[in-house]
mmCIF file of C-alpha atoms in Angstrom:
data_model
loop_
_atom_site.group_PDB
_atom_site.id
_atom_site.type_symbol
_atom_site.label_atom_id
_atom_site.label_comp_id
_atom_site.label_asym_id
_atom_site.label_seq_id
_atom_site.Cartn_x
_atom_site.Cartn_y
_atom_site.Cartn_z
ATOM 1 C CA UNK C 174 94.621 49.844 141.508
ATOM 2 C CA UNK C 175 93.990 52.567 139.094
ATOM 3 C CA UNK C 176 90.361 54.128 139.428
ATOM 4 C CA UNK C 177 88.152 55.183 136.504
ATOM 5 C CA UNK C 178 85.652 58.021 136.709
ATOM 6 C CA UNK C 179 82.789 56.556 134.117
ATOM 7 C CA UNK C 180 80.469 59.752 132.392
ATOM 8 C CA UNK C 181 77.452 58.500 134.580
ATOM 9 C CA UNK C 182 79.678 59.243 137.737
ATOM 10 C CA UNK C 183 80.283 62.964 136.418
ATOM 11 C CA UNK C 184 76.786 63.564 135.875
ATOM 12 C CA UNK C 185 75.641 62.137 139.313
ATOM 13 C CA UNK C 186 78.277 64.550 141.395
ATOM 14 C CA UNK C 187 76.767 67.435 139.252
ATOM 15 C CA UNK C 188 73.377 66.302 139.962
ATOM 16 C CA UNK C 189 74.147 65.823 143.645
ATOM 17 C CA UNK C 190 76.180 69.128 143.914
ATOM 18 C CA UNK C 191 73.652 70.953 141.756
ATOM 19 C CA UNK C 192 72.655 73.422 144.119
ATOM 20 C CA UNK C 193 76.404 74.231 145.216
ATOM 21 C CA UNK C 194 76.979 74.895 141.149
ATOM 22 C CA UNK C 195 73.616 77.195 140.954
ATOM 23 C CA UNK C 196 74.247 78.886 143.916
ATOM 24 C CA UNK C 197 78.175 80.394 142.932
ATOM 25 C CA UNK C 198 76.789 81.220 139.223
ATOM 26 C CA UNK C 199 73.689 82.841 140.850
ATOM 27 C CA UNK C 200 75.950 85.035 143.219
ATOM 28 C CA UNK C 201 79.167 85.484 140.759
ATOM 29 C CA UNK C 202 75.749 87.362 138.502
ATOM 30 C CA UNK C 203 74.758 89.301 141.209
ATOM 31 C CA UNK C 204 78.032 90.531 142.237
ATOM 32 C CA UNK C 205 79.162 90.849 138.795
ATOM 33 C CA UNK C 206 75.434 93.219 138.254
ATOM 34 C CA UNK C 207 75.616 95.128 141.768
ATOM 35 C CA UNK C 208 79.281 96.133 140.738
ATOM 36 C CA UNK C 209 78.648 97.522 136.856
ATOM 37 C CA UNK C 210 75.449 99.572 137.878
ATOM 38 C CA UNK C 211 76.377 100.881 141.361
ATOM 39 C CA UNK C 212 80.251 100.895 141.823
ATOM 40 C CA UNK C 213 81.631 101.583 137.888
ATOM 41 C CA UNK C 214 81.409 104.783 136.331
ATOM 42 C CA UNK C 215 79.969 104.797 133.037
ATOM 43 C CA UNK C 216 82.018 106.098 130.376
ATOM 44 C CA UNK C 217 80.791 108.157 126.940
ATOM 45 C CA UNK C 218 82.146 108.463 124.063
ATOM 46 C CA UNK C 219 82.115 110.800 120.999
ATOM 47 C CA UNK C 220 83.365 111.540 117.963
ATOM 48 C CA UNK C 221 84.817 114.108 115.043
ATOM 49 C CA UNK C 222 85.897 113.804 111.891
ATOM 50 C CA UNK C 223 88.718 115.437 109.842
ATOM 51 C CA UNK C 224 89.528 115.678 106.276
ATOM 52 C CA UNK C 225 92.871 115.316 105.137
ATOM 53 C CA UNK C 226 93.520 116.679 101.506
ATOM 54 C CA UNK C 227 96.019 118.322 99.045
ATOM 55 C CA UNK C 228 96.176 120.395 96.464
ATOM 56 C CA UNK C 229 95.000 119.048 93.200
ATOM 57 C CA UNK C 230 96.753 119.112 89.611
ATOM 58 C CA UNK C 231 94.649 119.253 86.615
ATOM 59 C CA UNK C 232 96.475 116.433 85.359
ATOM 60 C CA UNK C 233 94.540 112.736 85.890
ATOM 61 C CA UNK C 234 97.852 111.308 86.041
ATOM 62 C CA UNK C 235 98.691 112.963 89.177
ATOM 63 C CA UNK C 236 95.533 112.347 91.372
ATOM 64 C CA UNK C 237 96.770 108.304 92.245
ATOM 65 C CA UNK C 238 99.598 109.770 93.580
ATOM 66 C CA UNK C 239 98.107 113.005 95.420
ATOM 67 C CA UNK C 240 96.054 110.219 97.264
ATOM 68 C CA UNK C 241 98.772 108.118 98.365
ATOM 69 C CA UNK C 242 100.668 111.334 99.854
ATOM 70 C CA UNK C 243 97.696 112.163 101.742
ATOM 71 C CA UNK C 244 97.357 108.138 103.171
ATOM 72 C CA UNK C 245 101.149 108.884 104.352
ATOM 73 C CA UNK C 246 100.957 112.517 105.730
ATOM 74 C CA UNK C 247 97.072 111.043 107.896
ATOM 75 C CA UNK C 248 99.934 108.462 109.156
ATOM 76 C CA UNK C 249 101.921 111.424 110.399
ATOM 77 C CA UNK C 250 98.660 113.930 111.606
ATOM 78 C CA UNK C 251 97.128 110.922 113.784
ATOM 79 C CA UNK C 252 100.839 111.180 115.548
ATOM 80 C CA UNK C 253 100.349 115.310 115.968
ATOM 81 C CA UNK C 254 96.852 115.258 116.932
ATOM 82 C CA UNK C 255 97.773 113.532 120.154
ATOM 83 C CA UNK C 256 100.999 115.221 120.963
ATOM 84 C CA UNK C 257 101.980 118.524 123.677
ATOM 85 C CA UNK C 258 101.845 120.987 120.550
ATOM 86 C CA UNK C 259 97.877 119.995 120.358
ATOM 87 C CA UNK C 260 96.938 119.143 123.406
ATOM 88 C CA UNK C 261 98.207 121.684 125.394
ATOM 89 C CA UNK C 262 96.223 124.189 123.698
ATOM 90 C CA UNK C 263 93.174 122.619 124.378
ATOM 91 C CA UNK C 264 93.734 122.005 127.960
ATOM 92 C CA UNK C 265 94.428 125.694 128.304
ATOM 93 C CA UNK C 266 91.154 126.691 126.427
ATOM 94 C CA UNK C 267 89.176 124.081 128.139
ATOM 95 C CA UNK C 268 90.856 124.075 131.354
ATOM 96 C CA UNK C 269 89.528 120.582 132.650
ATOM 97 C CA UNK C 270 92.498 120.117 134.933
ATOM 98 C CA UNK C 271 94.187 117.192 133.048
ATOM 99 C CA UNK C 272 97.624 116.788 132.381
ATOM 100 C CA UNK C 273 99.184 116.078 128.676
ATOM 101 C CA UNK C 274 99.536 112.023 129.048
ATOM 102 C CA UNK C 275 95.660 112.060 130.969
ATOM 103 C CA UNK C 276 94.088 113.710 127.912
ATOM 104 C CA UNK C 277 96.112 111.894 125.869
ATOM 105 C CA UNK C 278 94.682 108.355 127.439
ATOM 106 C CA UNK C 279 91.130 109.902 126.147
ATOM 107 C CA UNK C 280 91.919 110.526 122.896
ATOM 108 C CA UNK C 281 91.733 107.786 120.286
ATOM 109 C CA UNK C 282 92.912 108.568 116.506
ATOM 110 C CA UNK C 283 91.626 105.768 113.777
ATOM 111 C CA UNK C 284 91.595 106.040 110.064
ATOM 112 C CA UNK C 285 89.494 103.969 107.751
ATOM 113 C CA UNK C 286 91.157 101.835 105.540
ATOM 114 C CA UNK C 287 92.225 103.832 102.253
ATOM 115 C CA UNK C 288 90.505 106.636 103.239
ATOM 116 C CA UNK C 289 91.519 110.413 103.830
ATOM 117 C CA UNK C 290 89.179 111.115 106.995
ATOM 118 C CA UNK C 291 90.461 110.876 109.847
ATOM 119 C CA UNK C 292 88.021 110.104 113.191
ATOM 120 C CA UNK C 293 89.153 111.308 116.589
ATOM 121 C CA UNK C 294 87.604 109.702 119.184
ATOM 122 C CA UNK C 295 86.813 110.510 123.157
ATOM 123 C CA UNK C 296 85.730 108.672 125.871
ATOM 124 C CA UNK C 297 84.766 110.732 129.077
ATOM 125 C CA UNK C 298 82.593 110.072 132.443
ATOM 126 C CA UNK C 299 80.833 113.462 130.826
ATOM 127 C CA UNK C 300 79.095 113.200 127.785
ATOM 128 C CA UNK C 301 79.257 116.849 127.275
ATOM 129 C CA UNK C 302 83.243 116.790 128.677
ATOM 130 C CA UNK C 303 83.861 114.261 125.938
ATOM 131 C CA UNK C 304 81.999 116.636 122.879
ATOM 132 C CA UNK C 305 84.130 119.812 124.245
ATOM 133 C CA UNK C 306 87.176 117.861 124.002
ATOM 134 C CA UNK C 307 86.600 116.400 120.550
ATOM 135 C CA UNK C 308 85.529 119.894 118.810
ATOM 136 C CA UNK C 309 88.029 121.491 120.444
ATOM 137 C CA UNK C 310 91.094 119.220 119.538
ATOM 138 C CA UNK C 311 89.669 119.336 115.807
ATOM 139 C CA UNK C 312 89.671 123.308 115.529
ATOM 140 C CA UNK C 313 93.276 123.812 117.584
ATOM 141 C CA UNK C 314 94.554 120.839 115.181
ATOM 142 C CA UNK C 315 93.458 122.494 111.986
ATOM 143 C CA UNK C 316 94.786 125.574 113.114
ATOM 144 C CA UNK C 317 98.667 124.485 114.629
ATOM 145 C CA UNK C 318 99.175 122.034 111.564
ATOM 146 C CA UNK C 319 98.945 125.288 109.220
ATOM 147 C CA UNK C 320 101.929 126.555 110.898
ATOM 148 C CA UNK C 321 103.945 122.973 112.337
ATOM 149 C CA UNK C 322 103.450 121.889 108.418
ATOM 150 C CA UNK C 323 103.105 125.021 106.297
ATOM 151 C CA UNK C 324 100.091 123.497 104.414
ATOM 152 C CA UNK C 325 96.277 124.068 104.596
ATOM 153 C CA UNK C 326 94.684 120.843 103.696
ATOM 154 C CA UNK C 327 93.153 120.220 106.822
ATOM 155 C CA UNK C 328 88.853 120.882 107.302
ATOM 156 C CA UNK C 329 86.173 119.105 109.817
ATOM 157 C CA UNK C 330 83.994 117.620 108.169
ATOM 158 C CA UNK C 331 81.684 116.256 110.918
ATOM 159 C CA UNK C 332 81.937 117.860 114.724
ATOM 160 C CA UNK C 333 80.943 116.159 117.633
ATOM 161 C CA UNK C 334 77.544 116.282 118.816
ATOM 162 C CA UNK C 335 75.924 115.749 122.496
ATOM 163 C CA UNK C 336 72.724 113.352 121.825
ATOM 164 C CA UNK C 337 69.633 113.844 123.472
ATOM 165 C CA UNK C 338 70.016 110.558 125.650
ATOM 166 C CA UNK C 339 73.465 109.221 125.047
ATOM 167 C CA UNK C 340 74.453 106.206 125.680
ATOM 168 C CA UNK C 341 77.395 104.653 127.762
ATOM 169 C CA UNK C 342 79.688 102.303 125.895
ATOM 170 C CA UNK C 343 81.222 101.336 129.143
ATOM 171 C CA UNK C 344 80.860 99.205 131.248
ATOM 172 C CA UNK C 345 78.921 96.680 129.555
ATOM 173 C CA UNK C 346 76.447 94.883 132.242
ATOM 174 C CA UNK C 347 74.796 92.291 130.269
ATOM 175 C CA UNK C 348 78.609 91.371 129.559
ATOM 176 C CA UNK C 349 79.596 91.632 132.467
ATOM 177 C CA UNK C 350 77.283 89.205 133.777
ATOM 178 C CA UNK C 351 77.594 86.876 131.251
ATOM 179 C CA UNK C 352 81.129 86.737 131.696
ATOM 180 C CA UNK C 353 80.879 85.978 135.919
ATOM 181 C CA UNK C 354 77.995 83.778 135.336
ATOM 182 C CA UNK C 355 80.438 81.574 132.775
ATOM 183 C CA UNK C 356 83.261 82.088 135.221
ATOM 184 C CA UNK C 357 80.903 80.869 138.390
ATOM 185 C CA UNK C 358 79.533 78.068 136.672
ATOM 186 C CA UNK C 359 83.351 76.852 136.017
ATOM 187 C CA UNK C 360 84.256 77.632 140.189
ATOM 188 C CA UNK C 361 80.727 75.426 140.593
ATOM 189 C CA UNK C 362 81.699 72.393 139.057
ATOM 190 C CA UNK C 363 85.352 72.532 139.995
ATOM 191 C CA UNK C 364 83.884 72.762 143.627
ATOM 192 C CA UNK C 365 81.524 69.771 143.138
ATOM 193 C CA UNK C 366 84.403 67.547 141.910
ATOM 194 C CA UNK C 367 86.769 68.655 144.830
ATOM 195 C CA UNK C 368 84.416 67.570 147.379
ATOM 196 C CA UNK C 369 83.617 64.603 145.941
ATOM 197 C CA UNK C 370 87.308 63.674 145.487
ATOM 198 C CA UNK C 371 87.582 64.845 149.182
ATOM 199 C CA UNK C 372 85.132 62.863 150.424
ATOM 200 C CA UNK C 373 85.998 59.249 151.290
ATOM 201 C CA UNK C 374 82.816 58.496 153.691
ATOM 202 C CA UNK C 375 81.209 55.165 152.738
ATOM 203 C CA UNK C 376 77.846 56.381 152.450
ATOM 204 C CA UNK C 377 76.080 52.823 150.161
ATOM 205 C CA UNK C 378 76.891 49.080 149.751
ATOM 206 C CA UNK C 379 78.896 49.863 145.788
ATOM 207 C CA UNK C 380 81.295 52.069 147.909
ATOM 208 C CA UNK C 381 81.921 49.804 150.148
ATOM 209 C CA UNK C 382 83.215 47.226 147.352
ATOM 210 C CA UNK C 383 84.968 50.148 145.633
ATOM 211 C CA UNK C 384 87.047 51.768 148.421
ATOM 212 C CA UNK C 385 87.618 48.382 149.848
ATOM 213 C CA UNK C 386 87.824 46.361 147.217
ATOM 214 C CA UNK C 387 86.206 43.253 149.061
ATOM 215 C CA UNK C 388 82.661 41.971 148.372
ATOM 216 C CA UNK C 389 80.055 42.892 150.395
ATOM 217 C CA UNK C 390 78.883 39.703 152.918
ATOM 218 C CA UNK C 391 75.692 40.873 154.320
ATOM 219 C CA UNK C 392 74.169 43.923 155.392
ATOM 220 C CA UNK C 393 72.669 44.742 159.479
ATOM 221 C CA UNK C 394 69.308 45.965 159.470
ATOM 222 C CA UNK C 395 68.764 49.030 160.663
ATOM 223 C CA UNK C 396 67.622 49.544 164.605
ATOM 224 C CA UNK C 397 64.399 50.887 165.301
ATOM 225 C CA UNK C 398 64.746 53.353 167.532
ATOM 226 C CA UNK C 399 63.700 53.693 170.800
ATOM 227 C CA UNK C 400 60.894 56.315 170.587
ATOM 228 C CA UNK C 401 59.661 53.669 168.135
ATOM 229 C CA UNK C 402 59.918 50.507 170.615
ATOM 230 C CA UNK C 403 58.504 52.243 173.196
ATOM 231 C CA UNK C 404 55.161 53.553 171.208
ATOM 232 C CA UNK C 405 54.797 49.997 169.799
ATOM 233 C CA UNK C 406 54.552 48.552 173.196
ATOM 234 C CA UNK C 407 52.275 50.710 174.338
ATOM 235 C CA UNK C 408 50.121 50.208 172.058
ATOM 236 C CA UNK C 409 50.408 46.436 172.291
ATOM 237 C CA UNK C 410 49.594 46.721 176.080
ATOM 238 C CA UNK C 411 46.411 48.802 175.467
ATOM 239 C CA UNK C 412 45.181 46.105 173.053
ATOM 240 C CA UNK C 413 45.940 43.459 175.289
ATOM 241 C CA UNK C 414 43.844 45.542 178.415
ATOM 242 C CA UNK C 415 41.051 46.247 175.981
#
């Protein structure tokens, strides 16, 4: 016989495992807090920016196409700010102790759409770590590109900065603990419904009729229990003697 699960059954094993459910999205939160303020190290991040530009013509003609060479040699300076030549150099004058491919992992290059400024990004557990690195990759990269490129079209136009109070971008808590309270809500319910698929105990008369699948003749009244029996003849007996 095949056996249907009707919406008032779902909402009466998540109303009867409701404390199960609460208590894994209560603890996946906790866990999920206790781990991003006390075991993960929070990560800064700053920023430079660079201007990429060429020599201009008098002619109006010219500047559309001045433009798109600049779009195409960013393409090619995002690739050099991030290589040996570059970051070598700023290793050796910072001497943090990182290899090539490390620094490299905290160095991110973006340009803005059509635009000739070019922002290099870096994340550090420092704050101050993370402004060294940024200035200092900026200055050795306008610098080197003067002699890997034979061209001078390269100026900062805004350094990195240490705020008075900065702030981590990483981790996030509040997601964080959104995410594990979502995620231990989900291991809640699926919980609930396993044990009540794994339990086949006939606990009322309907289950009886439903596991079974014979109708239900008569029911035995419970037995009073002995404690019971014994105070009720007591007290019969002191009646009967008063």
């Amino acid at each position: 016989m095949e056996e249907t699960i009707s919406l008032q059954d779902l909402f009466q094993t998540l109303k009867k495992r409701l404390g199960l459910i609460a208590l894994l999205t209560i603890l996946a939160v906790t866990i999920a807090g206790a781990v991003s303020y006390l075991f993960l190290t929070p990560i800064y991040e700053t920023s430079t920016q660079i201007l990429v530009n060429q020599e201009k013509t008098d002619a109006a003609t010219a500047i559309n196409q001045n433009i798109q060479a600049d779009l195409q040699l960013i393409n090619t300076y995002s690739v050099i700010i991030k290589s040996p030549a570059i970051l070598d150099q700023v290793e050796e004058q910072l001497n943090l102790g990182l290899t090539t491919e490390q620094l490299t992992n905290k160095i991110t290059v973006a340009t803005a759409e059509q635009s000739q400024v070019v922002n290099v990004s870096v994340q550090d557990p420092d704050p101050q770590v993370a402004v060294n690195i940024a200035n200092t990759t900026a200055n050795v990269f306008q610098e080197e590109i003067q002699e890997l490129m034979s061209v001078d079209n390269v100026s900062i136009l805004s350094p990195a900065v240490l705020k008075e109070n900065p702030a981590p971008v990483a981790p996030n808590p509040m997601m964080n603990m959104a995410i594990a309270a979502v995620i231990g809500l989900m291991l809640g319910v699926g919980i609930a419904f396993l044990l009540e698929y794994l339990d086949t105990s006939m606990k009322t008369d309907q289950d009886i009729e439903d596991i079974l699948g014979i109708p239900l003749l008569g029911v035995i009244s419970p037995i009073q229990e002995k404690a019971e029996l014994t105070e009720k003849a007591a007290t019969s007996s002191r009646r009967r003697a008063g």
